mmCIF file of C-alpha atoms and ligand atoms in Angstrom:
data_model
loop_
_atom_site.group_PDB
_atom_site.id
_atom_site.type_symbol
_atom_site.label_atom_id
_atom_site.label_comp_id
_atom_site.label_asym_id
_atom_site.label_seq_id
_atom_site.Cartn_x
_atom_site.Cartn_y
_atom_site.Cartn_z
ATOM 1 C CA MET A 1 -22.385 -23.238 -1.639
ATOM 2 C CA ASN A 2 -20.858 -26.191 -1.720
ATOM 3 C CA ASN A 3 -21.771 -28.598 -4.668
ATOM 4 C CA MET A 4 -20.283 -31.560 -2.899
ATOM 5 C CA THR A 5 -23.388 -31.421 -0.373
ATOM 6 C CA SER A 6 -22.273 -34.991 0.985
ATOM 7 C CA LYS A 7 -18.828 -33.622 2.266
ATOM 8 C CA PRO A 8 -18.605 -31.419 5.251
ATOM 9 C CA TYR A 9 -17.402 -27.896 4.263
ATOM 10 C CA VAL A 10 -13.890 -27.148 4.923
ATOM 11 C CA GLY A 11 -12.557 -23.523 4.058
ATOM 12 C CA ARG A 12 -9.587 -21.683 4.699
ATOM 13 C CA PHE A 13 -7.593 -18.356 4.946
ATOM 14 C CA ALA A 14 -4.141 -18.668 3.655
ATOM 15 C CA PRO A 15 -2.347 -15.192 4.447
ATOM 16 C CA SER A 16 1.302 -14.680 3.013
ATOM 17 C CA PRO A 17 3.274 -12.806 5.758
ATOM 18 C CA SER A 18 4.639 -10.325 3.604
ATOM 19 C CA GLY A 19 3.200 -7.393 6.246
ATOM 20 C CA PRO A 20 0.466 -6.678 8.897
ATOM 21 C CA LEU A 21 -3.081 -7.591 7.804
ATOM 22 C CA HIS A 22 -4.563 -4.826 5.702
ATOM 23 C CA PHE A 23 -8.196 -4.126 4.677
ATOM 24 C CA GLY A 24 -8.088 -6.245 1.369
ATOM 25 C CA SER A 25 -6.743 -9.193 3.435
ATOM 26 C CA LEU A 26 -9.443 -8.700 5.827
ATOM 27 C CA ILE A 27 -12.214 -9.345 3.332
ATOM 28 C CA ALA A 28 -10.667 -12.365 2.419
ATOM 29 C CA ALA A 29 -10.551 -13.549 6.279
ATOM 30 C CA LEU A 30 -14.116 -12.304 6.678
ATOM 31 C CA GLY A 31 -15.774 -13.587 3.267
ATOM 32 C CA SER A 32 -14.066 -17.216 3.713
ATOM 33 C CA TYR A 33 -15.028 -17.222 7.519
ATOM 34 C CA LEU A 34 -18.828 -16.388 7.209
ATOM 35 C CA GLN A 35 -19.241 -18.692 3.562
ATOM 36 C CA ALA A 36 -17.733 -21.573 6.016
ATOM 37 C CA LYS A 37 -19.649 -20.700 9.602
ATOM 38 C CA SER A 38 -23.078 -20.082 7.602
ATOM 39 C CA GLN A 39 -22.595 -23.859 6.311
ATOM 40 C CA GLN A 40 -21.452 -25.023 9.784
ATOM 41 C CA GLY A 41 -18.429 -25.751 8.229
ATOM 42 C CA THR A 42 -14.805 -25.617 9.304
ATOM 43 C CA TRP A 43 -12.341 -22.627 8.794
ATOM 44 C CA LEU A 44 -8.800 -23.265 9.059
ATOM 45 C CA VAL A 45 -5.551 -21.028 8.758
ATOM 46 C CA ARG A 46 -2.769 -21.375 7.249
ATOM 47 C CA ILE A 47 0.391 -19.221 6.806
ATOM 48 C CA GLU A 48 1.682 -19.273 3.399
ATOM 49 C CA ASP A 49 5.612 -18.653 4.362
ATOM 50 C CA ILE A 50 7.523 -20.114 1.497
ATOM 51 C CA ASP A 51 9.047 -16.773 0.084
ATOM 52 C CA PRO A 52 11.570 -15.662 2.559
ATOM 53 C CA PRO A 53 12.831 -12.582 0.501
ATOM 54 C CA ARG A 54 9.040 -11.059 0.423
ATOM 55 C CA GLU A 55 8.351 -11.923 4.163
ATOM 56 C CA VAL A 56 8.561 -9.442 7.124
ATOM 57 C CA PRO A 57 9.610 -10.592 10.694
ATOM 58 C CA GLY A 58 6.976 -10.804 12.844
ATOM 59 C CA ALA A 59 4.304 -10.578 10.171
ATOM 60 C CA ALA A 60 2.743 -14.058 10.682
ATOM 61 C CA ASP A 61 2.037 -13.274 14.182
ATOM 62 C CA ALA A 62 0.903 -9.731 13.746
ATOM 63 C CA ILE A 63 -1.702 -11.426 11.202
ATOM 64 C CA LEU A 64 -2.771 -14.118 13.807
ATOM 65 C CA ARG A 65 -3.174 -11.497 16.198
ATOM 66 C CA THR A 66 -5.275 -9.273 13.914
ATOM 67 C CA LEU A 67 -7.643 -12.255 13.330
ATOM 68 C CA GLU A 68 -8.150 -13.222 17.226
ATOM 69 C CA SER A 69 -8.802 -9.532 18.140
ATOM 70 C CA HIS A 70 -11.455 -9.545 15.260
ATOM 71 C CA GLY A 71 -13.072 -12.575 16.703
ATOM 72 C CA LEU A 72 -11.917 -14.663 13.563
ATOM 73 C CA LEU A 73 -10.843 -17.775 15.466
ATOM 74 C CA TRP A 74 -9.630 -20.626 13.685
ATOM 75 C CA ASP A 75 -10.538 -24.345 13.897
ATOM 76 C CA GLY A 76 -7.807 -26.847 14.284
ATOM 77 C CA GLU A 77 -3.958 -26.391 14.285
ATOM 78 C CA LEU A 78 -2.309 -23.829 12.272
ATOM 79 C CA VAL A 79 -0.471 -24.904 9.344
ATOM 80 C CA TYR A 80 2.899 -23.212 8.314
ATOM 81 C CA GLN A 81 4.043 -23.952 4.656
ATOM 82 C CA SER A 82 7.531 -23.759 5.582
ATOM 83 C CA ASN A 83 7.291 -26.908 7.648
ATOM 84 C CA ARG A 84 6.074 -28.804 4.189
ATOM 85 C CA LEU A 85 8.912 -28.113 2.073
ATOM 86 C CA ASP A 86 9.938 -31.859 1.883
ATOM 87 C CA THR A 87 6.600 -32.773 0.806
ATOM 88 C CA TYR A 88 6.470 -30.392 -2.153
ATOM 89 C CA GLN A 89 10.019 -31.547 -3.273
ATOM 90 C CA THR A 90 9.024 -35.262 -3.092
ATOM 91 C CA GLN A 91 6.199 -34.552 -5.490
ATOM 92 C CA ILE A 92 8.718 -32.422 -7.847
ATOM 93 C CA ASP A 93 10.975 -35.217 -7.673
ATOM 94 C CA ARG A 94 8.345 -37.565 -8.848
ATOM 95 C CA TRP A 95 7.281 -35.550 -11.660
ATOM 96 C CA ILE A 96 10.889 -35.061 -12.675
ATOM 97 C CA ALA A 97 11.410 -38.855 -12.531
ATOM 98 C CA SER A 98 8.403 -39.474 -14.712
ATOM 99 C CA GLY A 99 9.055 -36.867 -17.153
ATOM 100 C CA ASP A 100 5.967 -34.770 -16.307
ATOM 101 C CA ALA A 101 8.504 -31.805 -15.068
ATOM 102 C CA TYR A 102 11.441 -30.779 -16.427
ATOM 103 C CA TYR A 103 14.440 -28.109 -15.899
ATOM 104 C CA CYS A 104 13.994 -24.865 -17.412
ATOM 105 C CA GLN A 105 17.063 -22.510 -17.688
ATOM 106 C CA CYS A 106 15.156 -19.731 -19.565
ATOM 107 C CA THR A 107 15.463 -16.008 -17.946
ATOM 108 C CA ARG A 108 12.194 -13.687 -17.460
ATOM 109 C CA LYS A 109 14.009 -11.640 -19.902
ATOM 110 C CA GLN A 110 14.302 -14.127 -22.446
ATOM 111 C CA ILE A 111 10.789 -15.090 -21.984
ATOM 112 C CA LYS A 112 9.734 -11.281 -22.250
ATOM 113 C CA GLU A 113 11.876 -11.047 -25.472
ATOM 114 C CA SER A 114 10.088 -13.808 -27.145
ATOM 115 C CA GLY A 115 6.404 -12.860 -26.559
ATOM 116 C CA GLY A 116 5.949 -12.806 -23.029
ATOM 117 C CA PHE A 117 5.017 -16.392 -22.863
ATOM 118 C CA TYR A 118 6.918 -19.516 -22.482
ATOM 119 C CA ALA A 119 6.897 -21.743 -25.244
ATOM 120 C CA GLY A 120 8.396 -24.987 -23.768
ATOM 121 C CA THR A 121 12.004 -24.064 -24.983
ATOM 122 C CA CYS A 122 13.538 -26.556 -22.622
ATOM 123 C CA ARG A 123 11.020 -29.099 -22.459
ATOM 124 C CA ASP A 124 13.149 -31.684 -24.570
ATOM 125 C CA LEU A 125 16.566 -30.351 -23.665
ATOM 126 C CA ALA A 126 16.968 -32.645 -20.726
ATOM 127 C CA LEU A 127 19.236 -30.055 -18.439
ATOM 128 C CA SER A 128 20.095 -30.661 -14.969
ATOM 129 C CA GLN A 129 19.362 -29.190 -12.176
ATOM 130 C CA ASP A 130 21.882 -26.615 -11.302
ATOM 131 C CA GLY A 131 20.482 -23.011 -11.624
ATOM 132 C CA THR A 132 17.577 -23.902 -13.280
ATOM 133 C CA ALA A 133 13.800 -23.737 -12.680
ATOM 134 C CA VAL A 134 11.222 -26.770 -12.866
ATOM 135 C CA ARG A 135 8.406 -26.353 -15.008
ATOM 136 C CA LEU A 136 5.234 -28.540 -15.299
ATOM 137 C CA LYS A 137 4.330 -29.963 -18.930
ATOM 138 C CA VAL A 138 0.733 -28.793 -19.318
ATOM 139 C CA ASP A 139 -0.832 -31.356 -21.830
ATOM 140 C CA GLU A 140 -4.501 -30.654 -21.182
ATOM 141 C CA PRO A 141 -4.701 -26.920 -20.306
ATOM 142 C CA VAL A 142 -7.533 -25.536 -18.064
ATOM 143 C CA LEU A 143 -9.129 -22.802 -20.262
ATOM 144 C CA ALA A 144 -12.185 -22.012 -17.788
ATOM 145 C CA PHE A 145 -13.503 -22.925 -14.561
ATOM 146 C CA GLN A 146 -16.993 -22.434 -12.828
ATOM 147 C CA ASP A 147 -16.682 -19.641 -10.133
ATOM 148 C CA VAL A 148 -19.580 -19.801 -7.294
ATOM 149 C CA LEU A 149 -19.832 -16.079 -7.900
ATOM 150 C CA HIS A 150 -18.987 -15.344 -11.412
ATOM 151 C CA GLY A 151 -20.059 -18.638 -13.131
ATOM 152 C CA ASN A 152 -18.125 -19.405 -16.240
ATOM 153 C CA THR A 153 -14.674 -17.660 -15.911
ATOM 154 C CA PRO A 154 -12.219 -18.150 -19.019
ATOM 155 C CA ILE A 155 -8.615 -18.005 -18.411
ATOM 156 C CA PRO A 156 -6.368 -16.505 -20.833
ATOM 157 C CA GLU A 157 -5.436 -18.887 -23.410
ATOM 158 C CA GLN A 158 -1.642 -18.201 -23.652
ATOM 159 C CA LEU A 159 -1.585 -18.494 -20.017
ATOM 160 C CA ALA A 160 -3.522 -21.535 -19.673
ATOM 161 C CA ARG A 161 -1.227 -23.369 -22.165
ATOM 162 C CA GLU A 162 2.064 -22.511 -20.808
ATOM 163 C CA ASP A 163 4.268 -25.054 -18.953
ATOM 164 C CA PHE A 164 4.388 -23.261 -15.451
ATOM 165 C CA ILE A 165 6.991 -22.957 -13.001
ATOM 166 C CA ILE A 166 6.568 -25.273 -9.795
ATOM 167 C CA ARG A 167 10.090 -24.558 -8.183
ATOM 168 C CA ARG A 168 11.926 -21.418 -8.939
ATOM 169 C CA ARG A 169 15.468 -20.749 -9.967
ATOM 170 C CA ASP A 170 16.340 -19.668 -6.572
ATOM 171 C CA GLY A 171 15.102 -22.776 -5.303
ATOM 172 C CA LEU A 172 11.948 -21.418 -3.618
ATOM 173 C CA PHE A 173 8.637 -23.332 -4.316
ATOM 174 C CA ALA A 174 5.935 -21.958 -6.442
ATOM 175 C CA TYR A 175 2.853 -20.456 -4.771
ATOM 176 C CA ASN A 176 0.494 -22.676 -6.981
ATOM 177 C CA LEU A 177 2.244 -26.237 -6.190
ATOM 178 C CA ALA A 178 2.131 -25.478 -2.405
ATOM 179 C CA VAL A 179 -1.497 -23.969 -2.345
ATOM 180 C CA VAL A 180 -2.827 -26.931 -3.900
ATOM 181 C CA MET A 181 -0.932 -29.519 -2.239
ATOM 182 C CA ASP A 182 -1.892 -27.896 1.060
ATOM 183 C CA ASP A 183 -5.590 -27.791 0.282
ATOM 184 C CA ILE A 184 -5.459 -31.444 -0.527
ATOM 185 C CA SER A 185 -3.873 -32.652 2.668
ATOM 186 C CA GLU A 186 -6.427 -30.559 4.753
ATOM 187 C CA GLY A 187 -9.420 -31.628 2.836
ATOM 188 C CA ILE A 188 -10.353 -28.064 1.820
ATOM 189 C CA THR A 189 -13.661 -28.153 -0.059
ATOM 190 C CA GLU A 190 -14.182 -24.553 -1.000
ATOM 191 C CA VAL A 191 -11.538 -21.648 -1.615
ATOM 192 C CA VAL A 192 -12.817 -18.048 -1.007
ATOM 193 C CA ARG A 193 -10.190 -15.517 -1.624
ATOM 194 C CA GLY A 194 -9.687 -11.873 -4.031
ATOM 195 C CA ALA A 195 -10.487 -12.036 -7.330
ATOM 196 C CA ASP A 196 -6.781 -11.450 -8.123
ATOM 197 C CA LEU A 197 -6.484 -14.944 -7.810
ATOM 198 C CA ILE A 198 -8.646 -15.895 -10.736
ATOM 199 C CA GLU A 199 -5.979 -16.410 -13.228
ATOM 200 C CA PRO A 200 -4.015 -18.816 -11.276
ATOM 201 C CA THR A 201 -7.073 -20.742 -10.845
ATOM 202 C CA GLY A 202 -6.687 -22.732 -14.200
ATOM 203 C CA ARG A 203 -2.981 -23.863 -13.100
ATOM 204 C CA GLN A 204 -4.508 -24.811 -9.864
ATOM 205 C CA ILE A 205 -7.474 -27.123 -11.198
ATOM 206 C CA PHE A 206 -4.768 -28.747 -13.467
ATOM 207 C CA LEU A 207 -2.531 -29.439 -10.419
ATOM 208 C CA TYR A 208 -5.508 -31.134 -8.808
ATOM 209 C CA ARG A 209 -6.121 -33.325 -12.061
ATOM 210 C CA LYS A 210 -2.152 -34.142 -12.132
ATOM 211 C CA LEU A 211 -2.531 -34.973 -8.188
ATOM 212 C CA GLY A 212 -5.504 -37.368 -8.962
ATOM 213 C CA ALA A 213 -7.707 -35.374 -6.790
ATOM 214 C CA THR A 214 -11.055 -33.404 -7.062
ATOM 215 C CA PRO A 215 -10.724 -29.520 -7.408
ATOM 216 C CA VAL A 216 -12.132 -27.443 -4.660
ATOM 217 C CA SER A 217 -15.174 -25.057 -5.638
ATOM 218 C CA TYR A 218 -13.909 -21.629 -5.989
ATOM 219 C CA LEU A 219 -15.442 -18.427 -4.976
ATOM 220 C CA HIS A 220 -13.418 -15.115 -5.999
ATOM 221 C CA LEU A 221 -14.563 -12.017 -3.707
ATOM 222 C CA PRO A 222 -14.189 -8.177 -5.296
ATOM 223 C CA LEU A 223 -10.592 -7.130 -4.669
ATOM 224 C CA ALA A 224 -10.324 -4.200 -2.569
ATOM 225 C CA THR A 225 -7.976 -1.639 -4.354
ATOM 226 C CA GLY A 226 -6.864 1.892 -3.839
ATOM 227 C CA GLU A 227 -7.772 4.826 -5.581
ATOM 228 C CA ASP A 228 -5.584 4.064 -8.513
ATOM 229 C CA GLY A 229 -7.420 0.466 -9.055
ATOM 230 C CA GLY A 230 -3.992 -1.402 -7.721
ATOM 231 C CA LYS A 231 -4.297 -4.063 -5.083
ATOM 232 C CA LEU A 232 -3.952 -2.771 -1.792
ATOM 233 C CA SER A 233 -0.583 -4.176 -0.430
ATOM 234 C CA LYS A 234 2.391 -3.570 1.610
ATOM 235 C CA GLN A 235 3.979 -2.120 -1.252
ATOM 236 C CA ASN A 236 1.338 0.618 -1.965
ATOM 237 C CA HIS A 237 1.480 1.333 1.949
ATOM 238 C CA ALA A 238 -2.310 -0.047 2.597
ATOM 239 C CA PRO A 239 -2.915 0.671 6.185
ATOM 240 C CA ALA A 240 -2.302 -2.263 8.643
ATOM 241 C CA ILE A 241 -5.645 -2.844 10.454
ATOM 242 C CA ASP A 242 -6.104 -1.219 13.723
ATOM 243 C CA ASN A 243 -6.816 -3.983 16.123
ATOM 244 C CA ARG A 244 -8.369 -1.341 18.629
ATOM 245 C CA LEU A 245 -11.297 -0.803 15.866
ATOM 246 C CA ALA A 246 -12.250 -4.135 15.361
ATOM 247 C CA GLY A 247 -16.097 -3.533 15.375
ATOM 248 C CA ASP A 248 -15.331 -0.347 12.786
ATOM 249 C CA ASN A 249 -13.366 -2.634 10.718
ATOM 250 C CA LEU A 250 -15.555 -5.659 10.685
ATOM 251 C CA CYS A 251 -18.788 -3.744 9.824
ATOM 252 C CA GLN A 252 -16.832 -1.616 6.959
ATOM 253 C CA ALA A 253 -15.496 -5.210 5.502
ATOM 254 C CA MET A 254 -19.387 -6.622 5.654
ATOM 255 C CA HIS A 255 -20.757 -3.390 3.840
ATOM 256 C CA PHE A 256 -17.983 -4.219 1.390
ATOM 257 C CA LEU A 257 -19.153 -7.575 0.867
ATOM 258 C CA GLY A 258 -22.647 -6.603 0.185
ATOM 259 C CA LEU A 259 -23.971 -6.710 4.105
ATOM 260 C CA THR A 260 -25.732 -3.944 5.537
ATOM 261 C CA PRO A 261 -25.218 -4.072 9.464
ATOM 262 C CA ASP A 262 -26.710 -1.121 11.126
ATOM 263 C CA ALA A 263 -24.223 1.521 12.431
ATOM 264 C CA GLY A 264 -25.047 0.293 16.185
ATOM 265 C CA LEU A 265 -23.580 -2.887 15.396
ATOM 266 C CA ALA A 266 -19.921 -1.862 15.518
ATOM 267 C CA HIS A 267 -20.152 -1.092 18.828
ATOM 268 C CA ALA A 268 -21.008 -4.930 19.792
ATOM 269 C CA SER A 269 -18.324 -7.212 20.384
ATOM 270 C CA PRO A 270 -16.556 -8.995 17.515
ATOM 271 C CA ALA A 271 -18.179 -12.083 18.317
ATOM 272 C CA GLU A 272 -21.558 -10.801 18.313
ATOM 273 C CA ILE A 273 -20.934 -8.712 14.882
ATOM 274 C CA LEU A 274 -19.671 -12.083 13.354
ATOM 275 C CA ALA A 275 -22.665 -13.900 14.712
ATOM 276 C CA TRP A 276 -24.810 -11.258 12.771
ATOM 277 C CA GLY A 277 -22.605 -11.714 9.659
ATOM 278 C CA VAL A 278 -23.183 -15.518 9.520
ATOM 279 C CA GLU A 279 -27.017 -14.889 10.174
ATOM 280 C CA ASN A 280 -27.191 -12.458 7.266
ATOM 281 C CA TRP A 281 -24.459 -13.886 5.083
ATOM 282 C CA SER A 282 -25.833 -14.087 1.281
ATOM 283 C CA LEU A 283 -23.955 -14.742 -1.866
ATOM 284 C CA SER A 284 -26.749 -12.994 -3.821
ATOM 285 C CA THR A 285 -25.725 -9.808 -2.215
ATOM 286 C CA ILE A 286 -21.958 -9.982 -2.707
ATOM 287 C CA PRO A 287 -21.087 -7.368 -5.395
ATOM 288 C CA LYS A 288 -19.867 -9.150 -8.694
ATOM 289 C CA ASN A 289 -17.159 -6.845 -9.526
ATOM 290 C CA THR A 290 -13.981 -8.263 -9.392
ATOM 291 C CA SER A 291 -12.310 -4.973 -8.009
ATOM 292 C CA ILE A 292 -13.830 -2.331 -5.664
ATOM 293 C CA ILE A 293 -12.105 1.004 -4.242
ATOM 294 C CA ALA A 294 -11.784 0.461 -0.702
ATOM 295 C CA PRO A 295 -13.722 2.911 1.530
ATOM 296 C CA PHE A 296 -10.998 5.066 2.992
HETATM 297 N N1 LIG B 301 -1.249 -16.523 0.261
HETATM 298 C C1 LIG B 301 -1.901 -16.017 -0.756
HETATM 299 C C2 LIG B 301 -1.925 -14.491 -0.650
HETATM 300 O O1 LIG B 301 -1.697 -14.167 0.369
HETATM 301 C C3 LIG B 301 -3.070 -16.549 -0.963
HETATM 302 C C4 LIG B 301 -3.465 -18.015 -1.151
HETATM 303 C C5 LIG B 301 -4.991 -18.446 -1.594
HETATM 304 O O2 LIG B 301 -5.884 -17.864 -0.995
HETATM 305 O O3 LIG B 301 -5.218 -19.228 -2.472
HETATM 306 O O4 LIG B 301 -1.972 -13.986 -1.386
#
């Protein structure tokens, strides 16, 4: 559901290449695809490769092959965030010059020791760049937003009020900045992704306002977790998707999202399964939980 009815729908899937696609990321890919295609929308794919220490060589290509073998074919050109570093830096330079952002030398340890939230310690110190992070001043925090699935969604207040990092001490750009600048430049109208990204949404909406843009609409899908309730990830050895079982994988992911394909559909081609999904997609049957244990 897109509340900007006059604008054509543009959705996206934005994986980080920190490993091959697993069931949790298939949910985000499929949910964003079905939501876009059920509104005759465009569905884009963007590789969020701005954190080399967390990246696995070959993972971006493996993710793309998995999307293709599941019939999840993106529209338009692929975007790689690693090609956009100058754009992020230019924006940071502007905010430093205007006084909207500042260099910060506080370590994670110091922040933890002073209560866990950053108190603006370096705001007025006029530090220079060497070995520092860059933080954006948060003067009007976003304390809640409307989620398409969850309605009014509060953001923990201390988190919302914190001046947050837009470039890390190690020189890498922060996810929040890159994701918002790219969603704006690609004309995204709605972001559909896992509920683990509910909390950063406040900062992201703040960034839209700061950049003079209208925020997208947000729909956070239940997150697939392991038995222990932890997010499925490469770190906890979530199995990579087996491309030979595309039909089963798609049907399992559809069940997870509240659809009820019959068992026989798993033997159809990915394109046929997806066409059934687009036809039957309904926001009203998506579970409202923010996490659900994965079905294996
Ligand atoms: N790249 C992020 C991830 O893989 C997702 C970004 C987003 O959907 O906003 O967790």
